[in-house]
PDB file of C-alpha atoms (C1' of nucleotides) in Angstrom:
ATOM      1  CA  MET A  98      14.823  -1.817  13.589  1.00 96.00           C
ATOM      2  CA  ARG A  99      11.779  -3.804  12.612  1.00 97.00           C
ATOM      3  CA  ILE A 100      11.372  -5.790   9.408  1.00 96.00           C
ATOM      4  CA  GLY A 101       7.999  -6.558   7.873  1.00 96.00           C
ATOM      5  CA  TYR A 102       5.819  -7.307   4.857  1.00 94.00           C
ATOM      6  CA  PRO A 103       2.525  -6.026   3.462  1.00 93.00           C
ATOM      7  CA  CYS A 104      -1.081  -7.125   3.706  1.00 92.00           C
ATOM      8  CA  ILE A 105      -1.025 -10.853   2.947  1.00 91.00           C
ATOM      9  CA  ASN A 106       0.461 -13.932   4.557  1.00 92.00           C
ATOM     10  CA  TYR A 107       0.648 -17.018   2.365  1.00 90.00           C
ATOM     11  CA  SER A 108       1.465 -19.377   5.234  1.00 90.00           C
ATOM     12  CA  ILE A 109      -1.936 -18.931   6.814  1.00 89.00           C
ATOM     13  CA  GLU A 110      -4.756 -20.865   5.308  1.00 85.00           C
ATOM     14  CA  ARG A 111      -7.813 -18.713   4.796  1.00 82.00           C
ATOM     15  CA  LYS A 112     -11.359 -19.933   4.787  1.00 81.00           C
ATOM     16  CA  GLY A 113     -13.793 -17.290   3.587  1.00 82.00           C
ATOM     17  CA  THR A 114     -13.756 -14.244   1.351  1.00 84.00           C
ATOM     18  CA  SER A 115     -12.052 -10.937   1.968  1.00 89.00           C
ATOM     19  CA  THR A 116     -14.058  -8.728  -0.361  1.00 92.00           C
ATOM     20  CA  PHE A 117     -17.009  -8.681  -2.726  1.00 93.00           C
ATOM     21  CA  ARG A 118     -18.289  -6.835  -5.765  1.00 90.00           C
ATOM     22  CA  LEU A 119     -20.072  -3.517  -5.481  1.00 91.00           C
ATOM     23  CA  LYS A 120     -23.139  -5.179  -6.991  1.00 89.00           C
ATOM     24  CA  SER A 121     -23.243  -7.584  -4.051  1.00 91.00           C
ATOM     25  CA  TYR A 122     -23.113  -4.877  -1.416  1.00 93.00           C
ATOM     26  CA  SER A 123     -25.387  -5.237   1.583  1.00 93.00           C
ATOM     27  CA  PRO A 124     -24.847  -4.404   5.265  1.00 94.00           C
ATOM     28  CA  GLN A 125     -24.977  -8.125   5.998  1.00 93.00           C
ATOM     29  CA  ARG A 126     -22.335  -8.872   3.404  1.00 93.00           C
ATOM     30  CA  LEU A 127     -20.153  -6.093   4.770  1.00 95.00           C
ATOM     31  CA  ILE A 128     -20.427  -7.396   8.324  1.00 95.00           C
ATOM     32  CA  GLU A 129     -19.516 -10.949   7.308  1.00 94.00           C
ATOM     33  CA  THR A 130     -16.560  -9.774   5.281  1.00 94.00           C
ATOM     34  CA  VAL A 131     -15.136  -7.420   7.889  1.00 95.00           C
ATOM     35  CA  GLU A 132     -15.566 -10.079  10.571  1.00 95.00           C
ATOM     36  CA  PHE A 133     -13.555 -12.431   8.408  1.00 93.00           C
ATOM     37  CA  ASN A 134     -10.908  -9.817   7.653  1.00 95.00           C
ATOM     38  CA  LEU A 135     -10.426  -8.958  11.312  1.00 95.00           C
ATOM     39  CA  VAL A 136      -9.982 -12.605  12.259  1.00 94.00           C
ATOM     40  CA  TYR A 137      -7.445 -12.992   9.459  1.00 93.00           C
ATOM     41  CA  LEU A 138      -5.641  -9.804  10.506  1.00 95.00           C
ATOM     42  CA  ARG A 139      -5.363 -11.094  14.054  1.00 96.00           C
ATOM     43  CA  GLN A 140      -3.989 -14.424  12.769  1.00 95.00           C
ATOM     44  CA  MET A 141      -1.355 -12.662  10.702  1.00 94.00           C
ATOM     45  CA  LEU A 142      -0.280 -10.527  13.642  1.00 96.00           C
ATOM     46  CA  GLU A 143       0.066 -13.625  15.794  1.00 96.00           C
ATOM     47  CA  TYR A 144       2.065 -15.327  13.086  1.00 95.00           C
ATOM     48  CA  ASN A 145       4.239 -12.225  12.916  1.00 96.00           C
ATOM     49  CA  LEU A 146       4.851 -12.220  16.654  1.00 96.00           C
ATOM     50  CA  ALA A 147       5.896 -15.869  16.550  1.00 96.00           C
ATOM     51  CA  HIS A 148       8.333 -15.077  13.737  1.00 96.00           C
ATOM     52  CA  GLU A 149       9.756 -11.815  15.110  1.00 95.00           C
ATOM     53  CA  ILE A 150       8.085  -9.758  12.421  1.00 96.00           C
ATOM     54  CA  TYR A 151       7.228  -6.446  14.078  1.00 96.00           C
ATOM     55  CA  PHE A 152       6.276  -4.354  11.082  1.00 96.00           C
ATOM     56  CA  PHE A 153       3.108  -4.910   9.079  1.00 96.00           C
ATOM     57  CA  ARG A 154       1.036  -3.104   6.467  1.00 95.00           C
ATOM     58  CA  ILE A 155      -2.711  -3.446   6.884  1.00 96.00           C
ATOM     59  CA  SER A 156      -4.595  -3.879   3.622  1.00 93.00           C
ATOM     60  CA  SER A 157      -6.748  -0.988   2.425  1.00 94.00           C
ATOM     61  CA  GLY A 158      -9.382  -3.609   1.665  1.00 93.00           C
ATOM     62  CA  LEU A 159      -9.992  -4.326   5.358  1.00 95.00           C
ATOM     63  CA  VAL A 160     -13.414  -2.667   5.163  1.00 96.00           C
ATOM     64  CA  PRO A 161     -14.568  -2.948   1.524  1.00 95.00           C
ATOM     65  CA  PHE A 162     -16.287   0.149   0.120  1.00 95.00           C
ATOM     66  CA  ALA A 163     -15.833   1.989   3.404  1.00 95.00           C
ATOM     67  CA  SER A 164     -15.466   5.340   1.649  1.00 95.00           C
ATOM     68  CA  HIS A 165     -18.011   4.628  -1.074  1.00 94.00           C
ATOM     69  CA  PRO A 166     -21.445   6.350  -0.913  1.00 93.00           C
ATOM     70  CA  VAL A 167     -23.082   2.913  -0.962  1.00 93.00           C
ATOM     71  CA  CYS A 168     -21.725   2.257   2.539  1.00 94.00           C
ATOM     72  CA  LYS A 169     -24.014   3.801   5.119  1.00 94.00           C
ATOM     73  CA  PHE A 170     -23.423   1.158   7.744  1.00 95.00           C
ATOM     74  CA  ASN A 171     -21.773   2.264  10.972  1.00 96.00           C
ATOM     75  CA  TRP A 172     -18.961  -0.285  10.834  1.00 96.00           C
ATOM     76  CA  GLN A 173     -16.860   1.931  13.106  1.00 97.00           C
ATOM     77  CA  GLY A 174     -19.326   1.457  15.956  1.00 97.00           C
ATOM     78  CA  HIS A 175     -20.195  -2.127  15.156  1.00 96.00           C
ATOM     79  CA  PHE A 176     -16.574  -3.305  15.166  1.00 97.00           C
ATOM     80  CA  ALA A 177     -15.135  -0.843  17.701  1.00 97.00           C
ATOM     81  CA  GLU A 178     -14.392  -3.546  20.250  1.00 97.00           C
ATOM     82  CA  SER A 179     -12.696  -5.915  17.795  1.00 97.00           C
ATOM     83  CA  PHE A 180     -10.503  -3.112  16.493  1.00 97.00           C
ATOM     84  CA  ALA A 181      -9.580  -2.051  20.016  1.00 98.00           C
ATOM     85  CA  GLU A 182      -8.621  -5.601  20.935  1.00 98.00           C
ATOM     86  CA  ILE A 183      -6.364  -5.999  17.925  1.00 97.00           C
ATOM     87  CA  GLY A 184      -4.866  -2.587  18.659  1.00 97.00           C
ATOM     88  CA  LYS A 185      -4.093  -3.709  22.182  1.00 98.00           C
ATOM     89  CA  PHE A 186      -2.214  -6.707  20.830  1.00 97.00           C
ATOM     90  CA  ILE A 187      -0.225  -4.488  18.457  1.00 97.00           C
ATOM     91  CA  LYS A 188       0.740  -2.059  21.206  1.00 97.00           C
ATOM     92  CA  LYS A 189       1.520  -4.767  23.728  1.00 97.00           C
ATOM     93  CA  HIS A 190       4.123  -6.211  21.386  1.00 96.00           C
ATOM     94  CA  LYS A 191       5.387  -2.830  20.174  1.00 96.00           C
ATOM     95  CA  MET A 192       4.550  -3.609  16.590  1.00 96.00           C
ATOM     96  CA  ARG A 193       4.637  -0.958  13.877  1.00 97.00           C
ATOM     97  CA  ILE A 194       1.754  -0.523  11.453  1.00 97.00           C
ATOM     98  CA  ASN A 195       1.292   1.357   8.227  1.00 96.00           C
ATOM     99  CA  MET A 196      -1.183   1.536   5.369  1.00 96.00           C
ATOM    100  CA  HIS A 197      -0.868   2.378   1.672  1.00 94.00           C
ATOM    101  CA  PRO A 198      -3.952   3.663  -0.181  1.00 94.00           C
ATOM    102  CA  ASP A 199      -4.352   2.569  -3.810  1.00 91.00           C
ATOM    103  CA  GLN A 200      -3.198   4.411  -6.911  1.00 89.00           C
ATOM    104  CA  PHE A 201      -6.411   6.377  -7.406  1.00 92.00           C
ATOM    105  CA  VAL A 202      -5.942   8.286  -4.177  1.00 95.00           C
ATOM    106  CA  LEU A 203      -4.476  11.548  -5.465  1.00 95.00           C
ATOM    107  CA  ILE A 204      -4.710  14.650  -3.380  1.00 95.00           C
ATOM    108  CA  ASN A 205      -3.017  16.768  -6.044  1.00 95.00           C
ATOM    109  CA  SER A 206      -5.568  15.879  -8.732  1.00 94.00           C
ATOM    110  CA  ILE A 207      -6.945  18.689 -10.897  1.00 92.00           C
ATOM    111  CA  ASP A 208     -10.343  16.990 -10.742  1.00 92.00           C
ATOM    112  CA  GLU A 209     -12.326  18.084  -7.690  1.00 92.00           C
ATOM    113  CA  ASP A 210     -14.253  14.812  -7.579  1.00 92.00           C
ATOM    114  CA  VAL A 211     -11.063  12.781  -7.526  1.00 94.00           C
ATOM    115  CA  LEU A 212      -9.873  14.980  -4.680  1.00 95.00           C
ATOM    116  CA  LYS A 213     -13.104  14.463  -2.754  1.00 94.00           C
ATOM    117  CA  ARG A 214     -12.984  10.680  -3.131  1.00 94.00           C
ATOM    118  CA  SER A 215      -9.308  10.686  -2.196  1.00 95.00           C
ATOM    119  CA  VAL A 216      -9.921  12.646   0.989  1.00 96.00           C
ATOM    120  CA  ALA A 217     -12.771  10.293   1.919  1.00 96.00           C
ATOM    121  CA  GLU A 218     -10.481   7.316   1.366  1.00 95.00           C
ATOM    122  CA  LEU A 219      -7.753   8.888   3.493  1.00 96.00           C
ATOM    123  CA  GLU A 220     -10.276   9.548   6.250  1.00 96.00           C
ATOM    124  CA  TYR A 221     -11.198   5.870   6.140  1.00 96.00           C
ATOM    125  CA  HIS A 222      -7.548   4.874   6.518  1.00 96.00           C
ATOM    126  CA  ALA A 223      -7.147   7.243   9.470  1.00 97.00           C
ATOM    127  CA  GLN A 224     -10.318   5.830  11.052  1.00 97.00           C
ATOM    128  CA  VAL A 225      -8.928   2.319  10.932  1.00 97.00           C
ATOM    129  CA  LEU A 226      -5.764   3.432  12.711  1.00 97.00           C
ATOM    130  CA  GLU A 227      -7.751   5.495  15.235  1.00 97.00           C
ATOM    131  CA  LEU A 228     -10.001   2.521  16.016  1.00 97.00           C
ATOM    132  CA  LEU A 229      -6.877   0.457  16.625  1.00 97.00           C
ATOM    133  CA  GLY A 230      -5.782   3.156  19.063  1.00 98.00           C
ATOM    134  CA  LEU A 231      -2.611   3.863  17.113  1.00 97.00           C
ATOM    135  CA  GLY A 232      -1.215   7.387  17.005  1.00 97.00           C
ATOM    136  CA  ALA A 233       0.921   9.441  14.652  1.00 97.00           C
ATOM    137  CA  ALA A 234       3.625   6.754  14.343  1.00 97.00           C
ATOM    138  CA  ALA A 235       1.209   4.543  12.374  1.00 97.00           C
ATOM    139  CA  LYS A 236       1.655   5.984   8.914  1.00 97.00           C
ATOM    140  CA  ILE A 237      -0.422   6.248   5.774  1.00 96.00           C
ATOM    141  CA  GLN A 238       1.887   6.430   2.785  1.00 96.00           C
ATOM    142  CA  LEU A 239       1.017   8.158  -0.445  1.00 95.00           C
ATOM    143  CA  HIS A 240       2.778   9.272  -3.604  1.00 95.00           C
ATOM    144  CA  VAL A 241       2.806  12.926  -4.601  1.00 96.00           C
ATOM    145  CA  GLY A 242       0.501  12.020  -7.489  1.00 95.00           C
ATOM    146  CA  GLY A 243       0.058  13.112 -11.087  1.00 95.00           C
ATOM    147  CA  VAL A 244       1.962  15.715 -13.080  1.00 94.00           C
ATOM    148  CA  TYR A 245      -0.916  17.284 -15.055  1.00 94.00           C
ATOM    149  CA  GLY A 246       1.434  19.097 -17.366  1.00 90.00           C
ATOM    150  CA  SER A 247       3.342  20.968 -14.666  1.00 92.00           C
ATOM    151  CA  ARG A 248       5.425  19.302 -12.000  1.00 92.00           C
ATOM    152  CA  ASP A 249       5.988  22.510 -10.063  1.00 94.00           C
ATOM    153  CA  GLU A 250       2.325  23.412  -9.916  1.00 94.00           C
ATOM    154  CA  SER A 251       1.336  19.867  -9.067  1.00 95.00           C
ATOM    155  CA  MET A 252       3.815  19.701  -6.190  1.00 96.00           C
ATOM    156  CA  ALA A 253       2.575  23.062  -4.900  1.00 96.00           C
ATOM    157  CA  ARG A 254      -1.010  21.822  -5.212  1.00 96.00           C
ATOM    158  CA  PHE A 255      -0.096  18.765  -3.161  1.00 96.00           C
ATOM    159  CA  ALA A 256       1.359  21.006  -0.449  1.00 97.00           C
ATOM    160  CA  ARG A 257      -1.726  23.248  -0.348  1.00 97.00           C
ATOM    161  CA  ARG A 258      -4.090  20.298  -0.169  1.00 96.00           C
ATOM    162  CA  PHE A 259      -1.964  18.589   2.473  1.00 97.00           C
ATOM    163  CA  GLU A 260      -2.307  21.564   4.770  1.00 96.00           C
ATOM    164  CA  LYS A 261      -6.105  21.403   4.531  1.00 96.00           C
ATOM    165  CA  LEU A 262      -6.426  17.747   5.529  1.00 97.00           C
ATOM    166  CA  SER A 263      -7.892  16.834   8.908  1.00 97.00           C
ATOM    167  CA  ASP A 264      -5.493  16.424  11.829  1.00 97.00           C
ATOM    168  CA  ALA A 265      -6.176  12.677  11.970  1.00 97.00           C
ATOM    169  CA  VAL A 266      -4.995  12.261   8.377  1.00 97.00           C
ATOM    170  CA  ARG A 267      -2.257  14.878   8.284  1.00 97.00           C
ATOM    171  CA  LYS A 268      -0.396  13.630  11.332  1.00 97.00           C
ATOM    172  CA  ARG A 269      -0.160  10.166   9.756  1.00 97.00           C
ATOM    173  CA  LEU A 270       0.317  10.963   6.091  1.00 97.00           C
ATOM    174  CA  VAL A 271       3.799  10.470   4.672  1.00 97.00           C
ATOM    175  CA  ILE A 272       4.937  10.835   1.079  1.00 96.00           C
ATOM    176  CA  GLU A 273       6.919   8.221  -0.739  1.00 96.00           C
ATOM    177  CA  ASN A 274       9.223   8.790  -3.713  1.00 95.00           C
ATOM    178  CA  ASP A 275       7.876   7.028  -6.813  1.00 93.00           C
ATOM    179  CA  HIS A 276       9.722   5.630  -9.817  1.00 90.00           C
ATOM    180  CA  VAL A 277       8.106   7.675 -12.573  1.00 91.00           C
ATOM    181  CA  ASN A 278       7.251  11.233 -11.597  1.00 93.00           C
ATOM    182  CA  TYR A 279       8.521  12.369  -8.225  1.00 95.00           C
ATOM    183  CA  GLY A 280      11.868  11.251  -6.881  1.00 94.00           C
ATOM    184  CA  LEU A 281      13.312  11.895  -3.442  1.00 96.00           C
ATOM    185  CA  SER A 282      14.531  15.397  -4.312  1.00 96.00           C
ATOM    186  CA  ASP A 283      10.991  16.331  -5.392  1.00 96.00           C
ATOM    187  CA  CYS A 284       9.561  14.890  -2.186  1.00 96.00           C
ATOM    188  CA  MET A 285      12.073  16.938  -0.213  1.00 97.00           C
ATOM    189  CA  GLU A 286      10.843  20.034  -1.988  1.00 96.00           C
ATOM    190  CA  VAL A 287       7.243  19.184  -1.094  1.00 97.00           C
ATOM    191  CA  HIS A 288       8.423  18.619   2.460  1.00 97.00           C
ATOM    192  CA  ARG A 289       9.918  22.109   2.550  1.00 97.00           C
ATOM    193  CA  MET A 290       6.610  23.528   1.342  1.00 97.00           C
ATOM    194  CA  CYS A 291       4.257  21.794   3.782  1.00 97.00           C
ATOM    195  CA  GLY A 292       6.259  19.786   6.298  1.00 97.00           C
ATOM    196  CA  ALA A 293       5.090  16.355   5.123  1.00 96.00           C
ATOM    197  CA  VAL A 294       7.254  13.509   6.405  1.00 97.00           C
ATOM    198  CA  ILE A 295       9.040  11.391   3.801  1.00 97.00           C
ATOM    199  CA  LEU A 296       9.155   7.625   3.505  1.00 96.00           C
ATOM    200  CA  PHE A 297      12.079   6.469   1.382  1.00 96.00           C
ATOM    201  CA  ASP A 298      11.577   3.735  -1.202  1.00 95.00           C
ATOM    202  CA  VAL A 299      14.989   2.301  -1.987  1.00 94.00           C
ATOM    203  CA  PHE A 300      13.883   0.471  -5.108  1.00 92.00           C
ATOM    204  CA  HIS A 301      12.047   3.419  -6.646  1.00 92.00           C
ATOM    205  CA  HIS A 302      15.165   5.465  -6.018  1.00 93.00           C
ATOM    206  CA  SER A 303      17.211   2.990  -8.027  1.00 91.00           C
ATOM    207  CA  VAL A 304      14.882   3.613 -10.993  1.00 89.00           C
ATOM    208  CA  LEU A 305      14.329   7.378 -10.623  1.00 91.00           C
ATOM    209  CA  SER A 306      16.879   9.633  -8.918  1.00 92.00           C
ATOM    210  CA  ARG A 307      19.341  12.428  -9.463  1.00 92.00           C
ATOM    211  CA  GLY A 308      22.175  10.067  -8.734  1.00 92.00           C
ATOM    212  CA  GLU A 309      22.263  10.617  -4.984  1.00 95.00           C
ATOM    213  CA  THR A 310      23.884   7.801  -2.987  1.00 96.00           C
ATOM    214  CA  ILE A 311      21.824   5.882  -0.423  1.00 96.00           C
ATOM    215  CA  GLU A 312      23.752   7.624   2.353  1.00 97.00           C
ATOM    216  CA  GLU A 313      22.899  11.027   0.936  1.00 97.00           C
ATOM    217  CA  CYS A 314      19.239  10.023   0.753  1.00 97.00           C
ATOM    218  CA  PHE A 315      19.232   8.833   4.359  1.00 97.00           C
ATOM    219  CA  LYS A 316      20.790  12.076   5.533  1.00 97.00           C
ATOM    220  CA  GLU A 317      17.959  13.944   3.858  1.00 97.00           C
ATOM    221  CA  PHE A 318      14.773  11.994   4.440  1.00 97.00           C
ATOM    222  CA  THR A 319      15.433  10.818   8.011  1.00 98.00           C
ATOM    223  CA  GLY A 320      15.563  14.496   8.997  1.00 98.00           C
ATOM    224  CA  THR A 321      11.895  14.889   8.111  1.00 97.00           C
ATOM    225  CA  TRP A 322      10.830  12.487  10.904  1.00 98.00           C
ATOM    226  CA  LYS A 323      10.099  13.938  14.330  1.00 97.00           C
ATOM    227  CA  LYS A 324       9.867  12.048  17.589  1.00 96.00           C
ATOM    228  CA  ALA A 325       6.059  11.659  17.393  1.00 97.00           C
ATOM    229  CA  ASP A 326       6.372  10.081  13.931  1.00 97.00           C
ATOM    230  CA  GLY A 327       8.355   7.135  15.282  1.00 97.00           C
ATOM    231  CA  LYS A 328      11.336   5.652  13.508  1.00 96.00           C
ATOM    232  CA  PRO A 329      11.754   6.480   9.828  1.00 97.00           C
ATOM    233  CA  MET A 330      10.161   3.965   7.474  1.00 97.00           C
ATOM    234  CA  VAL A 331      11.777   2.534   4.375  1.00 96.00           C
ATOM    235  CA  ASP A 332      10.309   0.438   1.569  1.00 95.00           C
ATOM    236  CA  TYR A 333      12.767  -2.106   0.292  1.00 94.00           C
ATOM    237  CA  SER A 334      12.644  -4.290  -2.802  1.00 89.00           C
ATOM    238  CA  SER A 335      14.957  -5.154  -5.635  1.00 80.00           C
ATOM    239  CA  GLN A 336      14.850  -5.592  -9.374  1.00 76.00           C
ATOM    240  CA  LYS A 337      13.520  -8.837 -10.817  1.00 74.00           C
ATOM    241  CA  SER A 338      16.407  -9.995 -12.981  1.00 70.00           C
ATOM    242  CA  GLY A 339      15.691  -9.945 -16.704  1.00 67.00           C
ATOM    243  CA  ALA A 340      12.405  -8.059 -16.305  1.00 67.00           C
ATOM    244  CA  ARG A 341      11.619  -4.466 -17.270  1.00 67.00           C
ATOM    245  CA  ALA A 342      13.144  -1.859 -14.924  1.00 68.00           C
ATOM    246  CA  GLY A 343      10.791  -1.312 -12.015  1.00 70.00           C
ATOM    247  CA  THR A 344       9.524  -4.872 -11.708  1.00 73.00           C
ATOM    248  CA  HIS A 345       9.654  -6.171  -8.144  1.00 75.00           C
ATOM    249  CA  THR A 346      11.567  -9.354  -7.461  1.00 79.00           C
ATOM    250  CA  GLU A 347       9.763 -12.561  -6.501  1.00 81.00           C
ATOM    251  CA  SER A 348      11.977 -13.216  -3.525  1.00 86.00           C
ATOM    252  CA  ILE A 349      14.508 -11.144  -1.656  1.00 91.00           C
ATOM    253  CA  ASP A 350      18.069 -10.813  -2.945  1.00 91.00           C
ATOM    254  CA  VAL A 351      19.840 -11.455   0.341  1.00 93.00           C
ATOM    255  CA  LYS A 352      23.219 -10.235  -0.864  1.00 93.00           C
ATOM    256  CA  ASP A 353      21.762  -6.926  -1.983  1.00 92.00           C
ATOM    257  CA  PHE A 354      19.869  -6.629   1.296  1.00 95.00           C
ATOM    258  CA  LYS A 355      23.003  -7.186   3.355  1.00 96.00           C
ATOM    259  CA  ARG A 356      24.794  -4.546   1.333  1.00 95.00           C
ATOM    260  CA  PHE A 357      21.911  -2.188   2.017  1.00 96.00           C
ATOM    261  CA  LEU A 358      22.068  -2.855   5.773  1.00 97.00           C
ATOM    262  CA  ASP A 359      25.786  -2.205   5.662  1.00 97.00           C
ATOM    263  CA  VAL A 360      25.518   1.081   3.806  1.00 97.00           C
ATOM    264  CA  THR A 361      22.819   2.372   6.192  1.00 97.00           C
ATOM    265  CA  SER A 362      24.487   1.249   9.426  1.00 97.00           C
ATOM    266  CA  ARG A 363      24.495   4.783  10.852  1.00 97.00           C
ATOM    267  CA  TRP A 364      20.693   4.948  10.981  1.00 97.00           C
ATOM    268  CA  ASP A 365      17.953   3.054  12.789  1.00 97.00           C
ATOM    269  CA  PHE A 366      14.669   2.633  10.914  1.00 97.00           C
ATOM    270  CA  ASP A 367      11.867   0.189  10.058  1.00 97.00           C
ATOM    271  CA  ILE A 368      11.911  -1.764   6.805  1.00 96.00           C
ATOM    272  CA  MET A 369       8.877  -2.820   4.767  1.00 95.00           C
ATOM    273  CA  LEU A 370       9.730  -5.500   2.221  1.00 94.00           C
ATOM    274  CA  GLU A 371       7.677  -4.985  -0.911  1.00 91.00           C
ATOM    275  CA  ILE A 372       8.380  -8.422  -2.227  1.00 89.00           C
ATOM    276  CA  LYS A 373       5.943 -10.878  -3.734  1.00 86.00           C
ATOM    277  CA  ASP A 374       6.537 -13.843  -1.467  1.00 89.00           C
ATOM    278  CA  LYS A 375       5.787 -11.750   1.637  1.00 90.00           C
ATOM    279  CA  GLU A 376       6.560 -13.472   4.945  1.00 92.00           C
ATOM    280  CA  ALA A 377       9.012 -15.869   3.291  1.00 92.00           C
ATOM    281  CA  SER A 378      11.305 -12.987   2.374  1.00 93.00           C
ATOM    282  CA  ALA A 379      10.747 -11.369   5.756  1.00 94.00           C
ATOM    283  CA  ALA A 380      12.162 -14.509   7.359  1.00 95.00           C
ATOM    284  CA  LYS A 381      15.205 -14.400   5.067  1.00 95.00           C
ATOM    285  CA  ALA A 382      15.737 -10.712   5.749  1.00 96.00           C
ATOM    286  CA  ILE A 383      15.557 -11.179   9.503  1.00 96.00           C
ATOM    287  CA  LYS A 384      18.032 -14.028   9.257  1.00 96.00           C
ATOM    288  CA  ALA A 385      20.328 -11.830   7.184  1.00 96.00           C
ATOM    289  CA  ALA A 386      20.066  -9.029   9.741  1.00 96.00           C
ATOM    290  CA  ARG A 387      20.668 -11.336  12.703  1.00 94.00           C
ATOM    291  CA  GLY A 388      23.450  -9.884  14.794  1.00 89.00           C
ATOM    292  CA  ASP A 389      22.843  -6.356  13.533  1.00 95.00           C
ATOM    293  CA  LYS A 390      22.823  -4.101  16.594  1.00 93.00           C
ATOM    294  CA  ARG A 391      19.741  -2.262  15.398  1.00 95.00           C
ATOM    295  CA  LEU A 392      17.468  -5.293  15.142  1.00 93.00           C
ATOM    296  CA  PHE A 393      14.627  -5.575  17.664  1.00 82.00           C
ATOM    297  CA  VAL A 394      16.089  -3.105  20.168  1.00 73.00           C
ATOM    298  CA  GLU A 395      12.591  -1.886  21.025  1.00 70.00           C
ATOM    299  CA  SER A 396      11.405  -5.337  22.072  1.00 57.00           C
ATOM    300  CA  LEU A 397      14.257  -6.126  24.448  1.00 47.00           C
TER     301      LEU A 397
ATOM    302  C1'  DT B 287     -16.023 -27.884  -9.208  1.00 77.24           C
ATOM    303  C1'  DC B 288     -13.241 -25.253 -12.286  1.00 77.24           C
ATOM    304  C1'  DT B 289     -11.919 -21.342 -14.963  1.00 77.24           C
ATOM    305  C1'  DG B 290     -11.152 -16.936 -16.961  1.00 77.24           C
ATOM    306  C1'  DG B 291     -13.232 -12.445 -17.631  1.00 77.24           C
ATOM    307  C1'  DT B 292     -13.721  -8.875 -14.800  1.00 77.24           C
ATOM    308  C1'  DC B 293     -13.591  -5.735 -10.870  1.00 77.24           C
ATOM    309  C1'  DA B 294     -15.248   1.792  -7.664  1.00 77.24           C
ATOM    310  C1'  DA B 295     -11.870   4.650  -8.075  1.00 77.24           C
ATOM    311  C1'  DG B 296      -6.538   7.609 -12.251  1.00 77.24           C
ATOM    312  C1'  DG B 297      -2.638   8.889 -14.925  1.00 77.24           C
ATOM    313  C1'  DT B 298       0.575   8.448 -18.597  1.00 77.24           C
ATOM    314  C1'  DG B 299       2.084   7.796 -23.086  1.00 77.24           C
ATOM    315  C1'  DG B 300       1.627   5.954 -27.701  1.00 77.24           C
ATOM    316  C1'  DT B 301      -1.234   5.933 -31.886  1.00 77.24           C
TER     317       DT B 301
ATOM    318  C1'  DA C  71     -10.277  10.353 -29.171  1.00 77.24           C
ATOM    319  C1'  DC C  72      -8.953   5.827 -27.922  1.00 77.24           C
ATOM    320  C1'  DC C  73      -6.427   2.110 -25.889  1.00 77.24           C
ATOM    321  C1'  DA C  74      -2.820  -0.485 -23.428  1.00 77.24           C
ATOM    322  C1'  DC C  75      -0.272  -0.403 -19.469  1.00 77.24           C
ATOM    323  C1'  DC C  76       0.714  -0.061 -14.453  1.00 77.24           C
ATOM    324  C1'  DT C  77      -0.028  -4.473 -11.062  1.00 77.24           C
ATOM    325  C1'  DT C  78      -2.693  -8.004  -8.420  1.00 77.24           C
ATOM    326  C1'  DG C  79      -5.738 -10.972  -6.087  1.00 77.24           C
ATOM    327  C1'  DA C  80      -9.748 -12.981  -6.101  1.00 77.24           C
ATOM    328  C1'  DC C  81     -14.795 -12.581  -6.972  1.00 77.24           C
ATOM    329  C1'  DC C  82     -18.300 -14.854  -9.284  1.00 77.24           C
ATOM    330  C1'  DA C  83     -20.877 -16.049 -13.520  1.00 77.24           C
ATOM    331  C1'  DG C  84     -21.047 -19.491 -16.576  1.00 77.24           C
ATOM    332  C1'  DA C  85     -19.476 -23.846 -18.230  1.00 77.24           C
TER     333       DA C  85
END
DNA sequence: TCTGGTCAAGGTGGT
DNA sequence: ACCACCTTGACCAGA
């Protein structure tokens, strides 16, 4: 079991800028920004190693506008060596990586242009992972998408589109239950249609479900992961008290987390903490899991 | 130097 | 048809 956090580390002081506006695009600007982002990524990974954090989500903003028509620069070639070096570090320390494209990536969209842009964006994500030298266990997580007036048709459309994706994308793409449209049971149905692996979001499940227990969910979704996919991945967060249902907490609820570890003790998996204070909660979670037989077995 | 309006991209639901 | 909301950081123009 690995425990991690997404994209940003607040303990590391950053000097520079991580993105820019479309208006300011130039190859030079892109080079400067990606150089900065790769240095920052490396710093975060080193921080993670020092703090026993072996799971990390790389920001989709690593290469700004990579899938936009404005970007004609061969960043893949230009930064190949830097990516490979970072990838070596990741593999050396048996770290787990994933990525999560933004909300406008929808492969079940009824708009062909949205589909085209989404596929381009997914290709970009796969390229990043390829350049790092990471295989099918480095996942790209996506929601099923919109409803467009018919859930059944939209799930079937997802499955059809999934099957047409390139190998590089398809072998890494996993679907995550959301908290509005498609719960775990829907994802399982999509899985039966096209074989897509399922990442379980515990918090979304607490907002949208058919009342299945966590154990029942684990029995189901862990079965969609094959050996080449690596350990199952789980997104974990909890409700911010007093806020509207679905609002992520500021900092981890350690009691709730311990209960979760207890309930899932029969399974080994990697946990991504989708919590606002990032590495601070990761530290608390690792402390809470200390002594759990599953923790860090791969790094011993 | 500071601040707040704004930023590529979509979908949903209320009016 | 139109608009707020989702959710979030940080760019960058203007003060």
